[in-house]
Amino acid sequence: AVFDGCSSGRDAHFASALVGKCLQAALKRLNDDSSVRNFSLFTDELIYQTLMNLRETRDILMLDTPELLSTLIVFVYCPAENVGEIIALGDGFISVNGIEYSIDQQNEPDYPAYHLDTINTTTDLKKLVHERGKRVMVDDMEDISISTDGIFTFELPASTDEPLGFTNPLHYLVHDRFLIHNQAMLPRKCNVMKNKYRIVNHDDIALIRIIKH
């Protein structure tokens, strides 16, 4: 999963970290629940419980909505069947076996925190995802990436007159297979772009790439 706090909200890092902790708690609970073994139900139940944890935490700590604004993109994968499912609530980027999905809400993401009081069942969650989010099914996992919208902000400094020699940072990160066997592939590639081509991102980025060998 990746999370991105709202820069115009309050304590953006706190919001994204809190949603991540709520998802971790939901996952632990589901792992101990022998009744949830159907993969098609698992992802919805995971997101639903995450938001219920967030709502409960909000009420206990008496937090305001601006303190909870974070996007949420979750990829759940079943190795035994080599299938998966991605749910996105808010801006971000998804790549499934080379097919790209850009989720752009014009820098005004519809954060899950806006809907905490209207989600009371997994049916409510499904409706929210259908109307305001994104659901992508993965039938045969080969190369999957999920990212916050910071992946769109790589650019060369405006002051340089040098040719790029490098035209597509997004493709380099989520499709190119240089350093594929290195667990530090993504940070290494970011260093290459920064040090060799002076291409840097201008917004926080969280990116996960999973490749089936």
Coordinates of C-alpha atoms in Angstrom, one line a residue:
A1 CA 0.0 0.0 0.0
V2 CA 1.0 3.6 -0.5
F3 CA -0.4 6.7 1.2
D4 CA -0.1 10.4 0.5
G5 CA -1.1 13.1 3.0
C6 CA -2.8 16.3 1.8
S7 CA -0.2 19.1 1.6
S8 CA -2.9 21.7 2.4
G9 CA -4.3 19.6 5.3
R10 CA -3.0 19.5 8.8
D11 CA 0.1 17.4 9.7
A12 CA 0.1 15.6 6.3
H13 CA 2.7 13.1 7.3
F14 CA 0.7 12.2 10.4
A15 CA -2.4 11.5 8.3
S16 CA -0.7 9.2 5.9
A17 CA 1.2 7.4 8.7
L18 CA -2.1 7.0 10.7
V19 CA -3.9 5.5 7.7
G20 CA -1.0 3.1 7.3
K21 CA -1.2 2.0 10.9
C22 CA -5.0 1.5 10.6
L23 CA -4.4 -0.7 7.6
Q24 CA -1.8 -2.8 9.5
A25 CA -4.2 -3.3 12.3
A26 CA -6.9 -4.4 9.9
L27 CA -4.6 -6.8 8.2
K28 CA -3.6 -8.4 11.5
R29 CA -7.2 -8.8 12.4
L30 CA -8.1 -10.4 9.1
N31 CA -5.2 -12.8 9.3
D32 CA -6.6 -14.1 12.6
D33 CA -10.2 -14.3 11.2
S34 CA -10.7 -17.8 9.8
S35 CA -14.1 -16.8 8.4
V36 CA -12.5 -14.5 5.7
R37 CA -10.8 -16.8 3.3
N38 CA -12.5 -15.8 0.0
F39 CA -10.0 -13.7 -2.0
S40 CA -12.8 -11.7 -3.7
L41 CA -14.0 -10.5 -0.3
F42 CA -10.7 -10.0 1.4
T43 CA -9.7 -6.7 -0.2
D44 CA -13.0 -5.0 0.4
E45 CA -13.0 -6.2 4.0
L46 CA -9.4 -5.0 4.5
I47 CA -10.2 -1.5 3.2
Y48 CA -13.5 -1.4 5.1
Q49 CA -11.8 -2.3 8.4
T50 CA -9.0 0.2 7.7
L51 CA -11.6 3.0 7.5
M52 CA -13.4 1.8 10.5
N53 CA -10.2 1.8 12.5
L54 CA -9.6 5.4 11.2
R55 CA -13.0 6.5 12.3
E56 CA -12.6 4.9 15.7
T57 CA -9.2 6.6 16.1
R58 CA -10.7 9.9 15.0
D59 CA -13.4 9.7 17.7
I60 CA -11.0 8.6 20.5
L61 CA -8.4 11.3 19.8
M62 CA -11.1 13.9 18.8
L63 CA -9.3 14.6 15.5
D64 CA -10.7 16.9 12.8
T65 CA -11.1 15.8 9.2
P66 CA -8.1 17.9 8.0
E67 CA -5.9 15.8 10.2
L68 CA -7.0 12.6 8.5
L69 CA -6.6 13.5 4.8
S70 CA -4.5 10.9 3.0
T71 CA -5.0 9.0 -0.2
L72 CA -4.9 5.2 -0.2
I73 CA -3.8 2.7 -2.8
V74 CA -3.8 -1.0 -1.8
F75 CA -2.6 -4.0 -3.8
V76 CA -3.6 -7.4 -2.5
Y77 CA -1.9 -10.4 -4.1
C78 CA -2.7 -14.1 -3.8
P79 CA 0.5 -16.1 -4.8
A80 CA -1.3 -19.4 -4.9
E81 CA -3.6 -18.3 -7.7
N82 CA -1.3 -15.5 -9.1
V83 CA -4.2 -13.0 -9.0
G84 CA -4.6 -9.7 -7.3
E85 CA -6.7 -6.7 -6.8
I86 CA -5.9 -3.0 -6.5
I87 CA -8.2 -0.4 -4.9
A88 CA -7.3 3.3 -5.0
L89 CA -9.0 6.1 -3.2
G90 CA -7.5 9.5 -4.2
D91 CA -4.9 10.6 -6.7
G92 CA -2.1 8.2 -7.7
F93 CA -0.7 5.9 -10.4
I94 CA -1.1 2.2 -11.1
S95 CA 0.7 0.0 -13.7
V96 CA -0.5 -3.6 -14.3
N97 CA 1.6 -5.6 -16.6
G98 CA 2.5 -2.6 -18.7
I99 CA -1.0 -1.0 -18.7
E100 CA -1.1 2.3 -16.9
Y101 CA -3.8 3.9 -14.9
S102 CA -3.4 7.6 -14.0
I103 CA -5.8 8.7 -11.2
D104 CA -5.9 12.5 -11.4
Q105 CA -8.6 14.4 -9.5
Q106 CA -7.1 17.8 -10.5
N107 CA -5.1 18.1 -7.3
E108 CA -8.3 17.9 -5.2
P109 CA -8.4 14.2 -4.2
D110 CA -11.6 12.8 -2.8
Y111 CA -10.0 11.6 0.4
P112 CA -11.4 8.5 2.2
A113 CA -11.6 10.6 5.4
Y114 CA -14.4 12.6 3.8
H115 CA -16.7 9.5 3.8
L116 CA -16.0 8.0 7.3
D117 CA -19.5 8.7 8.5
T118 CA -21.3 7.3 5.5
I119 CA -19.5 4.0 5.3
N120 CA -21.1 1.5 7.6
T121 CA -20.9 -1.7 5.6
T122 CA -18.7 -3.2 2.9
T123 CA -21.5 -2.5 0.5
D124 CA -21.1 1.2 1.3
L125 CA -17.4 0.9 0.6
K126 CA -18.0 -0.9 -2.7
K127 CA -20.3 2.0 -3.7
L128 CA -17.6 4.6 -2.8
V129 CA -14.9 2.8 -4.8
H130 CA -17.2 2.4 -7.8
E131 CA -18.3 6.1 -7.7
R132 CA -15.2 7.9 -6.6
G133 CA -12.3 5.5 -6.6
K134 CA -10.6 2.9 -8.8
R135 CA -10.6 -0.9 -8.8
V136 CA -8.3 -2.9 -11.0
M137 CA -8.3 -6.7 -11.1
V138 CA -5.1 -8.5 -11.8
D139 CA -5.6 -11.8 -13.5
D140 CA -2.0 -12.8 -14.1
M141 CA 0.6 -10.9 -12.1
E142 CA 3.8 -10.1 -13.9
D143 CA 4.9 -6.6 -13.1
I144 CA 2.8 -4.3 -10.8
S145 CA 3.5 -0.8 -9.6
I146 CA 1.4 1.4 -7.3
S147 CA 2.5 5.0 -6.6
T148 CA 1.4 8.3 -5.1
D149 CA 1.0 11.2 -7.6
G150 CA 4.6 12.4 -6.8
I151 CA 5.7 10.1 -9.7
F152 CA 4.3 12.7 -12.1
T153 CA 6.6 15.5 -10.8
F154 CA 10.0 14.5 -12.1
E155 CA 11.5 17.2 -14.3
L156 CA 14.7 18.7 -15.4
P157 CA 15.6 22.1 -13.8
A158 CA 14.4 24.9 -16.0
S159 CA 17.8 26.6 -15.9
T160 CA 19.7 24.0 -17.9
D161 CA 20.3 24.0 -21.6
E162 CA 21.7 20.5 -21.7
P163 CA 19.8 17.8 -23.7
L164 CA 18.0 15.4 -21.4
G165 CA 19.4 12.2 -22.8
F166 CA 16.6 10.7 -20.8
T167 CA 13.0 11.3 -21.6
N168 CA 10.6 9.3 -19.5
P169 CA 11.2 9.0 -15.7
L170 CA 7.9 7.2 -15.1
H171 CA 8.8 4.5 -17.7
Y172 CA 12.3 4.2 -16.2
L173 CA 10.8 3.5 -12.7
V174 CA 7.9 1.2 -13.5
H175 CA 8.7 -0.5 -16.8
D176 CA 12.5 -0.5 -17.3
R177 CA 14.2 -3.6 -15.9
F178 CA 17.6 -2.2 -15.2
L179 CA 18.7 -3.4 -11.7
I180 CA 15.8 -5.7 -11.6
H181 CA 17.5 -8.1 -9.2
N182 CA 18.5 -5.4 -6.8
Q183 CA 16.2 -4.7 -3.9
A184 CA 17.3 -1.1 -3.9
M185 CA 16.3 -0.7 -7.6
L186 CA 14.0 2.2 -7.1
P187 CA 16.2 4.4 -5.0
R188 CA 19.2 3.6 -7.2
K189 CA 17.2 4.7 -10.2
C190 CA 16.2 7.9 -8.5
N191 CA 19.9 8.6 -7.7
V192 CA 20.8 8.0 -11.4
M193 CA 18.2 10.5 -12.5
K194 CA 19.3 13.0 -10.0
N195 CA 23.1 12.7 -10.3
K196 CA 23.4 11.9 -14.0
Y197 CA 20.5 13.8 -15.6
R198 CA 19.6 16.3 -12.8
I199 CA 16.0 15.1 -12.9
V200 CA 14.3 15.3 -9.5
N201 CA 10.8 15.0 -8.1
H202 CA 9.0 18.0 -6.8
D203 CA 6.5 16.2 -4.6
D204 CA 6.8 13.4 -2.1
I205 CA 6.6 9.9 -3.7
A206 CA 5.8 6.5 -2.4
L207 CA 6.3 3.8 -5.0
I208 CA 6.1 0.0 -4.7
R209 CA 6.9 -2.3 -7.7
I210 CA 6.4 -6.0 -7.5
I211 CA 7.9 -8.2 -10.3
K212 CA 7.3 -11.9 -10.7
H213 CA 10.5 -13.7 -11.6

